[in-house]
Short mmCIF file of C-alpha atoms and ligand atoms in Angstrom, two decimals:
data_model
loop_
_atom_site.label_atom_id
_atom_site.label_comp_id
_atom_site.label_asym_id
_atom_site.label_seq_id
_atom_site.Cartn_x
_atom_site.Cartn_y
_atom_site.Cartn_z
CA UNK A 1 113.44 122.79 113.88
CA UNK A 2 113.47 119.57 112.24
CA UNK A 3 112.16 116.24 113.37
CA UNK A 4 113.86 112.96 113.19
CA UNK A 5 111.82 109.36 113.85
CA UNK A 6 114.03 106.37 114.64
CA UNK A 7 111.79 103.12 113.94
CA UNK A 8 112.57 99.80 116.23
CA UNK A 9 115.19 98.21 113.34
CA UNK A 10 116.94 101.86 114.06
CA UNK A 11 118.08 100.87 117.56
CA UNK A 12 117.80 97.18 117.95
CA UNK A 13 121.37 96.83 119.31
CA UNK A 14 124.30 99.07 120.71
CA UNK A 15 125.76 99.12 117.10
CA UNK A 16 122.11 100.68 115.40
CA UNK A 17 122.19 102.88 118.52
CA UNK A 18 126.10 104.09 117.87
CA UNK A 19 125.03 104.76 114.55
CA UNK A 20 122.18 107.03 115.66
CA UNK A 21 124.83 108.95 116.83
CA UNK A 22 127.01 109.19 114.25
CA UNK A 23 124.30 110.26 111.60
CA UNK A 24 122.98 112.84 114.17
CA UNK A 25 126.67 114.15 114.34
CA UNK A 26 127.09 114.59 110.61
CA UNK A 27 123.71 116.08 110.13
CA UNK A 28 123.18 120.08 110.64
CA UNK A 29 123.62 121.62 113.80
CA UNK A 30 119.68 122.87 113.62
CA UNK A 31 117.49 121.98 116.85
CA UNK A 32 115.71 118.69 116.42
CA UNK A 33 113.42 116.92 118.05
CA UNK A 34 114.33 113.05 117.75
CA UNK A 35 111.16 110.59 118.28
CA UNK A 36 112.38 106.90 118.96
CA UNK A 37 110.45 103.61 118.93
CA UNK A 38 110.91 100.82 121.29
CA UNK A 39 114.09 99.02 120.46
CA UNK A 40 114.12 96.11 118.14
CA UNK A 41 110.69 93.57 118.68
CA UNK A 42 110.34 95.09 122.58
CA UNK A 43 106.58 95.77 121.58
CA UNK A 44 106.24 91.72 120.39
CA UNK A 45 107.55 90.72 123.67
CA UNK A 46 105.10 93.28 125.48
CA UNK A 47 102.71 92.29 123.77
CA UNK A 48 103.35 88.63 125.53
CA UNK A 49 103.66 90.01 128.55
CA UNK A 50 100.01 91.25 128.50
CA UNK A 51 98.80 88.02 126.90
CA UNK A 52 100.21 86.44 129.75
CA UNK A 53 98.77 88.67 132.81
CA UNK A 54 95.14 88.58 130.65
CA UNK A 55 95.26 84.89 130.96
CA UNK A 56 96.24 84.95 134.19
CA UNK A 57 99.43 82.96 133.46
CA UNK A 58 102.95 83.56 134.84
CA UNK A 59 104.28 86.64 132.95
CA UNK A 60 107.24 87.30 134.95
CA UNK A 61 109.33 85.39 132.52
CA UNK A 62 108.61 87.62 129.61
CA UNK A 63 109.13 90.11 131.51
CA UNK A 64 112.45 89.47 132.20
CA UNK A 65 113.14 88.52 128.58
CA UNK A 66 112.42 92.37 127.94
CA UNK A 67 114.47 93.47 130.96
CA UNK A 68 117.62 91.38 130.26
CA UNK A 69 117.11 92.81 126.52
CA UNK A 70 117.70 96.37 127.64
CA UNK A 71 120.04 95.95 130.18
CA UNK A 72 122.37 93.91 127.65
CA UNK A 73 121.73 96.72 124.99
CA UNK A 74 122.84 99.49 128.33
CA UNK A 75 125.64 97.47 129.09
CA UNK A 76 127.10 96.74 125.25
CA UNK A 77 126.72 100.56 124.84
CA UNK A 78 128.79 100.83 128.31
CA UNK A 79 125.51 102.87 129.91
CA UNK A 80 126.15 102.20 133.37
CA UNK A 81 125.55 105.45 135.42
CA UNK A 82 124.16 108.52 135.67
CA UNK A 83 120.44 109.78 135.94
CA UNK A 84 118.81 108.88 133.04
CA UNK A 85 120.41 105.03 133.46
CA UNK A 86 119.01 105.77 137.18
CA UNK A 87 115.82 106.50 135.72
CA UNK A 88 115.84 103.81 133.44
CA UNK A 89 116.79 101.22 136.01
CA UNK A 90 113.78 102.54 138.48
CA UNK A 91 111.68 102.35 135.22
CA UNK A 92 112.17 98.30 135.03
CA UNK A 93 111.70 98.17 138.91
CA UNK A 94 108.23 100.03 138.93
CA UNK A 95 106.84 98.40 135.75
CA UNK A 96 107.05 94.91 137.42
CA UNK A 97 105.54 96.31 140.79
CA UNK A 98 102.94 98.06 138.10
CA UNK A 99 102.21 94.56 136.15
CA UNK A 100 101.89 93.07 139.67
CA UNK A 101 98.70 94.50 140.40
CA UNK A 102 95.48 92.26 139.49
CA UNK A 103 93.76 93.62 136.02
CA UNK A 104 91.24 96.32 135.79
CA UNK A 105 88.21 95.69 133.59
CA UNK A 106 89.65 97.45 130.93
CA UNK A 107 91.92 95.48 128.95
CA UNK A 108 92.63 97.88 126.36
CA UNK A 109 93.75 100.32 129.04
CA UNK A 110 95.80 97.15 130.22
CA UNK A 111 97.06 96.19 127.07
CA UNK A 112 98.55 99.96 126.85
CA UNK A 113 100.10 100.24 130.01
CA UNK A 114 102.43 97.24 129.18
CA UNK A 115 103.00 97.50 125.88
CA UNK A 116 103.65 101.54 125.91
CA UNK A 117 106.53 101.15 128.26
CA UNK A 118 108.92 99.97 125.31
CA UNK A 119 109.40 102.93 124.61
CA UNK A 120 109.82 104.67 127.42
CA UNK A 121 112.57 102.04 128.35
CA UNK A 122 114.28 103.15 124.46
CA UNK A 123 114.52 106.31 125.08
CA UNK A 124 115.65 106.67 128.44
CA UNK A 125 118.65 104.52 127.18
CA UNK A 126 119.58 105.86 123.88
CA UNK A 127 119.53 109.88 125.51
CA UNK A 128 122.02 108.19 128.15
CA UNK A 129 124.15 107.40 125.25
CA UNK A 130 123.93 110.49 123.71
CA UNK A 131 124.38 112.11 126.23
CA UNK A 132 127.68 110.22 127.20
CA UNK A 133 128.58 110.78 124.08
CA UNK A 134 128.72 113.94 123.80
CA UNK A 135 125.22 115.71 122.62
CA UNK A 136 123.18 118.20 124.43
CA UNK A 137 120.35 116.38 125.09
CA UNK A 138 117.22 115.95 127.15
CA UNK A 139 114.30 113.32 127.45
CA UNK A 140 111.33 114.42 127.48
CA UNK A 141 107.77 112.62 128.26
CA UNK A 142 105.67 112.46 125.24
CA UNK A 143 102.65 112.11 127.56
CA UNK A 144 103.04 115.56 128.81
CA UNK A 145 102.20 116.21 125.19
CA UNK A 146 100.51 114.53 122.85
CA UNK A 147 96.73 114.54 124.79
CA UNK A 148 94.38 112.09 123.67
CA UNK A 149 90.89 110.80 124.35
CA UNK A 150 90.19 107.99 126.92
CA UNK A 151 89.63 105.28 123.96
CA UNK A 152 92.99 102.62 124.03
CA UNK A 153 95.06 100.87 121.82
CA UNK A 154 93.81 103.74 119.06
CA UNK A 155 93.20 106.37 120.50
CA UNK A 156 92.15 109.81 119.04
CA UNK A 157 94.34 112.58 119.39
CA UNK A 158 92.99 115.81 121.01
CA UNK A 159 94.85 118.69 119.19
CA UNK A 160 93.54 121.62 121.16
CA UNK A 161 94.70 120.05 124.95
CA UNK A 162 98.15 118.45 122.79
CA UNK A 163 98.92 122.32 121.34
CA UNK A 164 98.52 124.12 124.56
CA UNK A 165 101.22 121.44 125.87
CA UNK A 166 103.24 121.49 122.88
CA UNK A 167 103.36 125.47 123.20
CA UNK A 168 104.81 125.36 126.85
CA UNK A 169 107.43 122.78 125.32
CA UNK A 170 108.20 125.45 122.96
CA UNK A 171 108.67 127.99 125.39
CA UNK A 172 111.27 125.52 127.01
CA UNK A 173 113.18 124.81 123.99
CA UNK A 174 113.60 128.86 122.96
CA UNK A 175 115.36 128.73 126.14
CA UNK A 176 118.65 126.68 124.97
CA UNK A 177 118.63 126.19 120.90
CA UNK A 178 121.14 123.83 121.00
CA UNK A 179 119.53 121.25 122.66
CA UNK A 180 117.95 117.89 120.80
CA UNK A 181 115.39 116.79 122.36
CA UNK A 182 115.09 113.09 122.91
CA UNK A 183 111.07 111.49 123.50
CA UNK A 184 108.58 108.26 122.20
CA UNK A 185 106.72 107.85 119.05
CA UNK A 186 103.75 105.19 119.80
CA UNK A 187 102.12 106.64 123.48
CA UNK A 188 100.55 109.47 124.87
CA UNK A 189 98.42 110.63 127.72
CA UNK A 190 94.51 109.64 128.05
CA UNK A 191 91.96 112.77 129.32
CA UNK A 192 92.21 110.39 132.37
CA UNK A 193 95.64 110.67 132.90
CA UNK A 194 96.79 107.25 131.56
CA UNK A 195 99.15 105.87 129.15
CA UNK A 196 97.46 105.53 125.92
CA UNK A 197 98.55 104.39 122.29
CA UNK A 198 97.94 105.54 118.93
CA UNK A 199 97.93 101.84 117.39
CA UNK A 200 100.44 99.74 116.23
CA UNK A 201 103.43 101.22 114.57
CA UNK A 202 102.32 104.46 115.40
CA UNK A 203 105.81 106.05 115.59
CA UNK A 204 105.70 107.99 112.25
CA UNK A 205 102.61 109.11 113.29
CA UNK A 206 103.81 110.55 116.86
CA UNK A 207 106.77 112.17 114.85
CA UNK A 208 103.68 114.14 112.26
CA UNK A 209 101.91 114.81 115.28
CA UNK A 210 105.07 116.95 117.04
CA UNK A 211 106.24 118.35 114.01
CA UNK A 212 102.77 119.64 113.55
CA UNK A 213 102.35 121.12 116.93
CA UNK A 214 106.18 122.66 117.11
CA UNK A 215 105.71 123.73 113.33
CA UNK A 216 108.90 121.77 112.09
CA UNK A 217 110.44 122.19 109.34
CA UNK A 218 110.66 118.51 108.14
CA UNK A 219 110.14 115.41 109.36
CA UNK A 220 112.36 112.54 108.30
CA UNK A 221 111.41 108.81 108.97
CA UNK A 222 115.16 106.68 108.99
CA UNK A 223 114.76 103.30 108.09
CA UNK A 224 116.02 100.29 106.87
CA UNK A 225 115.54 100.98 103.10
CA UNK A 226 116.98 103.67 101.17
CA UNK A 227 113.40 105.15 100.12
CA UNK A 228 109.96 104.77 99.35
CA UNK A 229 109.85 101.81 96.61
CA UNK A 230 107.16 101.18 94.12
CA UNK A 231 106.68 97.77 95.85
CA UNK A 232 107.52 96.03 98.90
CA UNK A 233 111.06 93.84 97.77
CA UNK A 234 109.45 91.60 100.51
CA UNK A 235 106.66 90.25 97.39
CA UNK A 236 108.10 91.78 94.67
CA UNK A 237 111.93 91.68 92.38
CA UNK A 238 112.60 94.94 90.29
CA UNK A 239 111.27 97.28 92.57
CA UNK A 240 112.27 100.84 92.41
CA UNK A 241 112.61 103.94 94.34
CA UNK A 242 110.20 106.85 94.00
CA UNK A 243 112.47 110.04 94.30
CA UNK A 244 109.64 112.30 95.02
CA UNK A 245 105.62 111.93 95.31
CA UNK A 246 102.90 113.62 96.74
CA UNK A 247 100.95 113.39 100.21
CA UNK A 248 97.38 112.35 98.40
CA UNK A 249 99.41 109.48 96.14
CA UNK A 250 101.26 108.24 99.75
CA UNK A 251 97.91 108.50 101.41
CA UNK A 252 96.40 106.32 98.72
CA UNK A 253 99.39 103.94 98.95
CA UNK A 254 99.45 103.16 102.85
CA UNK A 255 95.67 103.34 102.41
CA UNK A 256 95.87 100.06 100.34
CA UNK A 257 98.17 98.57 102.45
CA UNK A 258 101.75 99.58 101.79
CA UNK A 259 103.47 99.25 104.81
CA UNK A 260 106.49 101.87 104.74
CA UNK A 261 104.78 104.64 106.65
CA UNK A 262 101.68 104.14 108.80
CA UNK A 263 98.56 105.84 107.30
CA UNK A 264 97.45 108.53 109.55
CA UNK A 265 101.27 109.69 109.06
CA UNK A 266 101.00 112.49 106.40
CA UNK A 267 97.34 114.62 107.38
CA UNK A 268 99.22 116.31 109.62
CA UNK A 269 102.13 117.24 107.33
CA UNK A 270 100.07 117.80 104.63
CA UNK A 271 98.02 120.32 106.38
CA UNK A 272 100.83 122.42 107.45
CA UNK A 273 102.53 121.15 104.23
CA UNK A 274 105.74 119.96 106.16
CA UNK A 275 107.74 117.50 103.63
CA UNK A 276 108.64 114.25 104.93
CA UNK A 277 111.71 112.62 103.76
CA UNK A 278 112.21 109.29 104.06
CA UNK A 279 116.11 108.09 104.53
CA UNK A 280 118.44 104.91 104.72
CA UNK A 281 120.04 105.04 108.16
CA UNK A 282 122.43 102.65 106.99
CA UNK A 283 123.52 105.26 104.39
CA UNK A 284 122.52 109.07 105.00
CA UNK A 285 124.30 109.92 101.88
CA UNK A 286 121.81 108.54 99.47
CA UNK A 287 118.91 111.32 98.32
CA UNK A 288 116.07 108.83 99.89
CA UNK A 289 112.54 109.73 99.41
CA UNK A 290 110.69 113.42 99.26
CA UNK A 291 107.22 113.43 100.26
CA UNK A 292 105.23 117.07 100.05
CA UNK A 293 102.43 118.76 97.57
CA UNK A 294 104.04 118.07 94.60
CA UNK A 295 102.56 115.39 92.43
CA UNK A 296 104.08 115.54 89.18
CA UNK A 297 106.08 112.70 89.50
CA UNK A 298 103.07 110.14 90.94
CA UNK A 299 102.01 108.50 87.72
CA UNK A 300 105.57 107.47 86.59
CA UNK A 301 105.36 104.61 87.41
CA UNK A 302 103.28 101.07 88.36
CA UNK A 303 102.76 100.83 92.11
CA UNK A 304 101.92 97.08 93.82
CA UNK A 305 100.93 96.11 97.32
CA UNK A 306 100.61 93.46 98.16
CA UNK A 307 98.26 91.74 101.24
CA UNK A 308 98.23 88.35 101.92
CA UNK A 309 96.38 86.43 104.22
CA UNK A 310 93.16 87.71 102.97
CA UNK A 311 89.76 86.59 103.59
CA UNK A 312 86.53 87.06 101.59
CA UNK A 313 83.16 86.83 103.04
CA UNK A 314 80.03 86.71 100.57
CA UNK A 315 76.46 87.70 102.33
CA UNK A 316 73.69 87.07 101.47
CA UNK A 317 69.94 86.90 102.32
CA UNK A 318 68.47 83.53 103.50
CA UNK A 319 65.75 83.49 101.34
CA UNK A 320 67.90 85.31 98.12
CA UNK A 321 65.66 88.55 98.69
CA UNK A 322 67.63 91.35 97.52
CA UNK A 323 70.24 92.84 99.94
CA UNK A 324 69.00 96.61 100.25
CA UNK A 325 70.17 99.38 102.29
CA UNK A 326 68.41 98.45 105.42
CA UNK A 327 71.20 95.20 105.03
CA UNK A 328 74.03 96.63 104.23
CA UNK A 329 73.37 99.08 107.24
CA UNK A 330 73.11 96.28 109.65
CA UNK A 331 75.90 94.37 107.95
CA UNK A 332 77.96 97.13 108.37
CA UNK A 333 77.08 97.84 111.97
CA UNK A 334 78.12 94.41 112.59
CA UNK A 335 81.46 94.52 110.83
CA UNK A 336 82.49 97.99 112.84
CA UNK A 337 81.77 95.94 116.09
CA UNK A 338 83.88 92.70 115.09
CA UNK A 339 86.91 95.79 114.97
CA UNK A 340 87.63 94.20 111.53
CA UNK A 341 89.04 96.68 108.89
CA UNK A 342 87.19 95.73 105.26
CA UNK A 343 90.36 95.65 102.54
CA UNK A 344 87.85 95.87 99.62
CA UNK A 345 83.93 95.50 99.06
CA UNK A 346 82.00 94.47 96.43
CA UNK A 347 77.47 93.89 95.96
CA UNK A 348 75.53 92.56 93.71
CA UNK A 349 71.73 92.51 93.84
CA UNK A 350 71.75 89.14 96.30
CA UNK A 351 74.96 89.36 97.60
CA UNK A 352 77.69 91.43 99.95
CA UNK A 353 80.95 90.62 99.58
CA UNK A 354 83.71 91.70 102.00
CA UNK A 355 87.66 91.21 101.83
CA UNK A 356 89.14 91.32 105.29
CA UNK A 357 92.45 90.04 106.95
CA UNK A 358 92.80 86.78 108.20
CA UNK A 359 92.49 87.53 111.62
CA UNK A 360 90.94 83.99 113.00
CA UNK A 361 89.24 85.27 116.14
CA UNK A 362 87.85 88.66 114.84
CA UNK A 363 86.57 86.84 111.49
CA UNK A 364 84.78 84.29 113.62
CA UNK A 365 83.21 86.38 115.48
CA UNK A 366 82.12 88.56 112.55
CA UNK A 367 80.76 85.09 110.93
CA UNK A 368 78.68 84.75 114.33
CA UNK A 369 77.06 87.63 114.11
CA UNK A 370 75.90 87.90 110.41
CA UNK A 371 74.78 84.04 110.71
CA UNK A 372 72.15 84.75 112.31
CA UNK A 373 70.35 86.53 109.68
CA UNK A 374 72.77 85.83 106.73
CA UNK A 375 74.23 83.32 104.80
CA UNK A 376 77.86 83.38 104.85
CA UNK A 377 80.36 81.90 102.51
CA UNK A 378 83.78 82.08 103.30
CA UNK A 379 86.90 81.94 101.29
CA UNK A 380 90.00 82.19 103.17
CA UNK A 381 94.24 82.18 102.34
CA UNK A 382 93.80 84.63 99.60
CA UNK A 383 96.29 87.52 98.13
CA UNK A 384 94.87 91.03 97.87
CA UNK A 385 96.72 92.39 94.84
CA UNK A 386 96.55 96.62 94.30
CA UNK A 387 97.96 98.25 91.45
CA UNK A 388 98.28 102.06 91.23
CA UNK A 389 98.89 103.75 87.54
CA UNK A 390 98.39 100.20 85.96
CA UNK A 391 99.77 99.02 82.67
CA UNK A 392 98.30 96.03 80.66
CA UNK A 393 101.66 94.59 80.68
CA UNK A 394 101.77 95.01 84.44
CA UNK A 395 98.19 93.09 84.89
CA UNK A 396 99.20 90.58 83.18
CA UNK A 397 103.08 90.11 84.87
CA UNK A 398 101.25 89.51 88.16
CA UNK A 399 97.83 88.50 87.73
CA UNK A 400 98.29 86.27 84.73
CA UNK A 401 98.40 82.76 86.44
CA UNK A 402 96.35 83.20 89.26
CA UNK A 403 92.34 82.78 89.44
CA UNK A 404 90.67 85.80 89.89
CA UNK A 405 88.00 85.84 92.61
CA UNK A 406 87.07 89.76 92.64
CA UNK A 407 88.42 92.45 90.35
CA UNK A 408 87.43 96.42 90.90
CA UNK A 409 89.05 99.44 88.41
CA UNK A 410 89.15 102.62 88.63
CA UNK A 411 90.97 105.48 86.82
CA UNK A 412 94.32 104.98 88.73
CA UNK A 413 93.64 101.72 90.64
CA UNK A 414 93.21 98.14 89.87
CA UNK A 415 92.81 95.86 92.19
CA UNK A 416 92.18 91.76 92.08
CA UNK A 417 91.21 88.88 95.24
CA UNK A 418 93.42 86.17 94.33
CA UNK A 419 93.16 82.36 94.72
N1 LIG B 501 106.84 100.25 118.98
C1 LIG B 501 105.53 100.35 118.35
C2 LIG B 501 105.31 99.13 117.47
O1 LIG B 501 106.23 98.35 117.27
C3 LIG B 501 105.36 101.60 117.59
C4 LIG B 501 106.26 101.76 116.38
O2 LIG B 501 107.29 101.10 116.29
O3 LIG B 501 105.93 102.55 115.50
O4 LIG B 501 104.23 98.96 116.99
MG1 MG B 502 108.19 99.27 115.36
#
């Protein structure tokens, strides 16, 4: 069994969704289990919708915005009938009766119960395609299997509770080996029984987590690119594809910030050593990207990522006593309850210096916090530049007319703060 993860750009519109088709009719006939985001930006508007109902601000609007999305999507794709459209029509109809009840305390739960139902809404639609057109296919409900914990908007998987559900789905599918089943990267099912989500862009991650549990064969991630580059094209000209590299390396890279697969993505491959190919859905002929245990062919050549929007915070001690490990515990307690991730860290004997994303609200509230017992400078609309296997001539290419506020090297990594 092989499993196939179809990101947002994948099905944005009847023609992506078509095309899902066609590559699934030109692949192998062996059973696969297809894992679908929410189409196109549906999370974005979602997202809006939740802002909306937190402020307590008409959100029927957005709503509708998503609604009238999907139901021009069902009715370019000429999905007009049948039980899944049935389902997918009641779907709409109970989310706004769902959003129309006043907001519990917890706003992460909140946040998931709105923004989760993107998918849900994909896939209902793209198996009523598929199934119109021809496949043997059935939806199923991702929350009856991946299990998590009760925390929201990240929540933890719980493997033992998520195998014992994924083994009954087995069962099931033994039963008819033809069938391709059709279900939702990005949610899941609290201990509690509620929607949860694994964090944004947590499809590929959903799609590890299944092919882990059913013991796939592969996983393959179709995009919008025809690989894994050395660089996002986004930043950078000359990029090129890597043909093949390991987990670790592709663990390192998302780890720093390169934003083709999401991070927790390959653990779960890697421990069952499933590959995971990464392909062009705009062109399934072209070899794409192999990712699995092999590593000869990481250090061939210069990896950047890129981070913008970076800001650097420098601690230190009101009265320039030394920061010592009793600080930097504190500090750090502080920065885990801001929820800010730290990009890069650096001390000296008087000072802390932390490298985080721009994120205005989280960063001021991080800056409260330490000011209290810390002086804070603050350096803000900087570049976070990380280069894997560096080369002199590489440095100098992209760091050469740029001030350098922070520099850290390693064997394999170089990495610069840049004004
Ligand atoms: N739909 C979710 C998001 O946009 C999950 C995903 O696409 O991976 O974040
Ligand atoms: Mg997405």
């Amino acid at each position: 069994m092989k499993v196939y993860k179809f990101g947002g750009a994948s099905v944005g519109d009847a023609a992506a969704i078509r095309n899902v088709g066609k590559i699934l009719k030109e692949e192998s006939r062996e059973r696969k289990v297809l894992v679908f985001s929410a189409m196109g930006k549906t999370t974005n508007m979602l997202e809006e919708v939740h802002r909306l109902r937190f402020e307590m601000l008409d959100w029927r609007p957005a709503f509708e915005k998503v609604a009238n999305f999907h139901k021009s999507i069902a009715s370019d794709l000429g999905v007009s009938d049948g039980a899944l459209f049935s389902d997918f029509q009641a779907t709409l109809v109970k989310m706004e009766d769902d959003f129309s009840n006043p907001l519990s305390a917890n706003h992460a739960m909140e946040y998931d119960r709105v923004v989760g139902m993107g998918e849900v809404l994909s896939t209902l639609l793209i198996c009523a395609h598929l199934e119109r057109d021809g496949l043997n296919v059935e939806w199923v409900d991702v929350r009856n299997v991946i299990k998590t914990n009760n925390e929201h908007r990240r929540a933890e998987i719980d493997w033992e509770r998520s195998q014992k559900s994924a083994d009954i789905l087995l069962a099931h599918l033994e039963e008819d080996t033809t069938r391709t089943i059709i279900t939702q990267g990005f949610i899941a099912q609290s201990k509690l029984g509620n929607m949860s989500t694994l964090g944004r862009e947590g499809s590929d991650f959903s799609a590890a987590i299944i092919a882990y549990l059913l013991n796939a064969k592969s996983v393959t991630i179709w995009k919008d690119v025809p690989g894994m580059l050395n660089a996002d094209p986004k930043w950078f000209n000359n990029t090129v594809q890597l043909p093949h590299i390991s987990y670790n390396e592709c663990i390192e890279l998302s780890y720093y910030g390169a934003s083709v697969i999401h991070p927790k993505t390959l653990k779960p491959l890697q421990n069952k050593n499933i590959p995971l190919f990464v392909k062009s859905f705009s062109d399934p002929s072209l070899a794409g990207t192999v990712i699995d245990a092999t590593s000869d062919y990481d250090t061939l050549v210069p990896m950047y990522i890129f981070k913008p929007n970076q800001v650097l915070l420098s601690i230190k001690s009101r009265d320039f006593s030394f920061i010592v490990e009793k600080n930097l515990s504190d500090i750090f307690e502080m920065i885990s309850e801001s929820g800010l991730r730290v990009n890069m860290m650096q001390n000296s004997a008087i000072s802390f210096s932390i490298v985080v994303d721009q994120d205005e609200a989280l960063v001021k509230s991080l800056r409260d916090m330490l000011q209290v017992a810390y002086e804070v400078k603050f350096n803000d609309g900087l570049d976070l530049l990380t280069i894997r296997h560096y080369d002199d001539a590489t440095v100098r290419a992209l760091t050469g007319h740029r001030e350098v506020l922070m520099e850290q090297k390693s064997r394999q990594t170089l990495r610069f703060v840049l004004r």
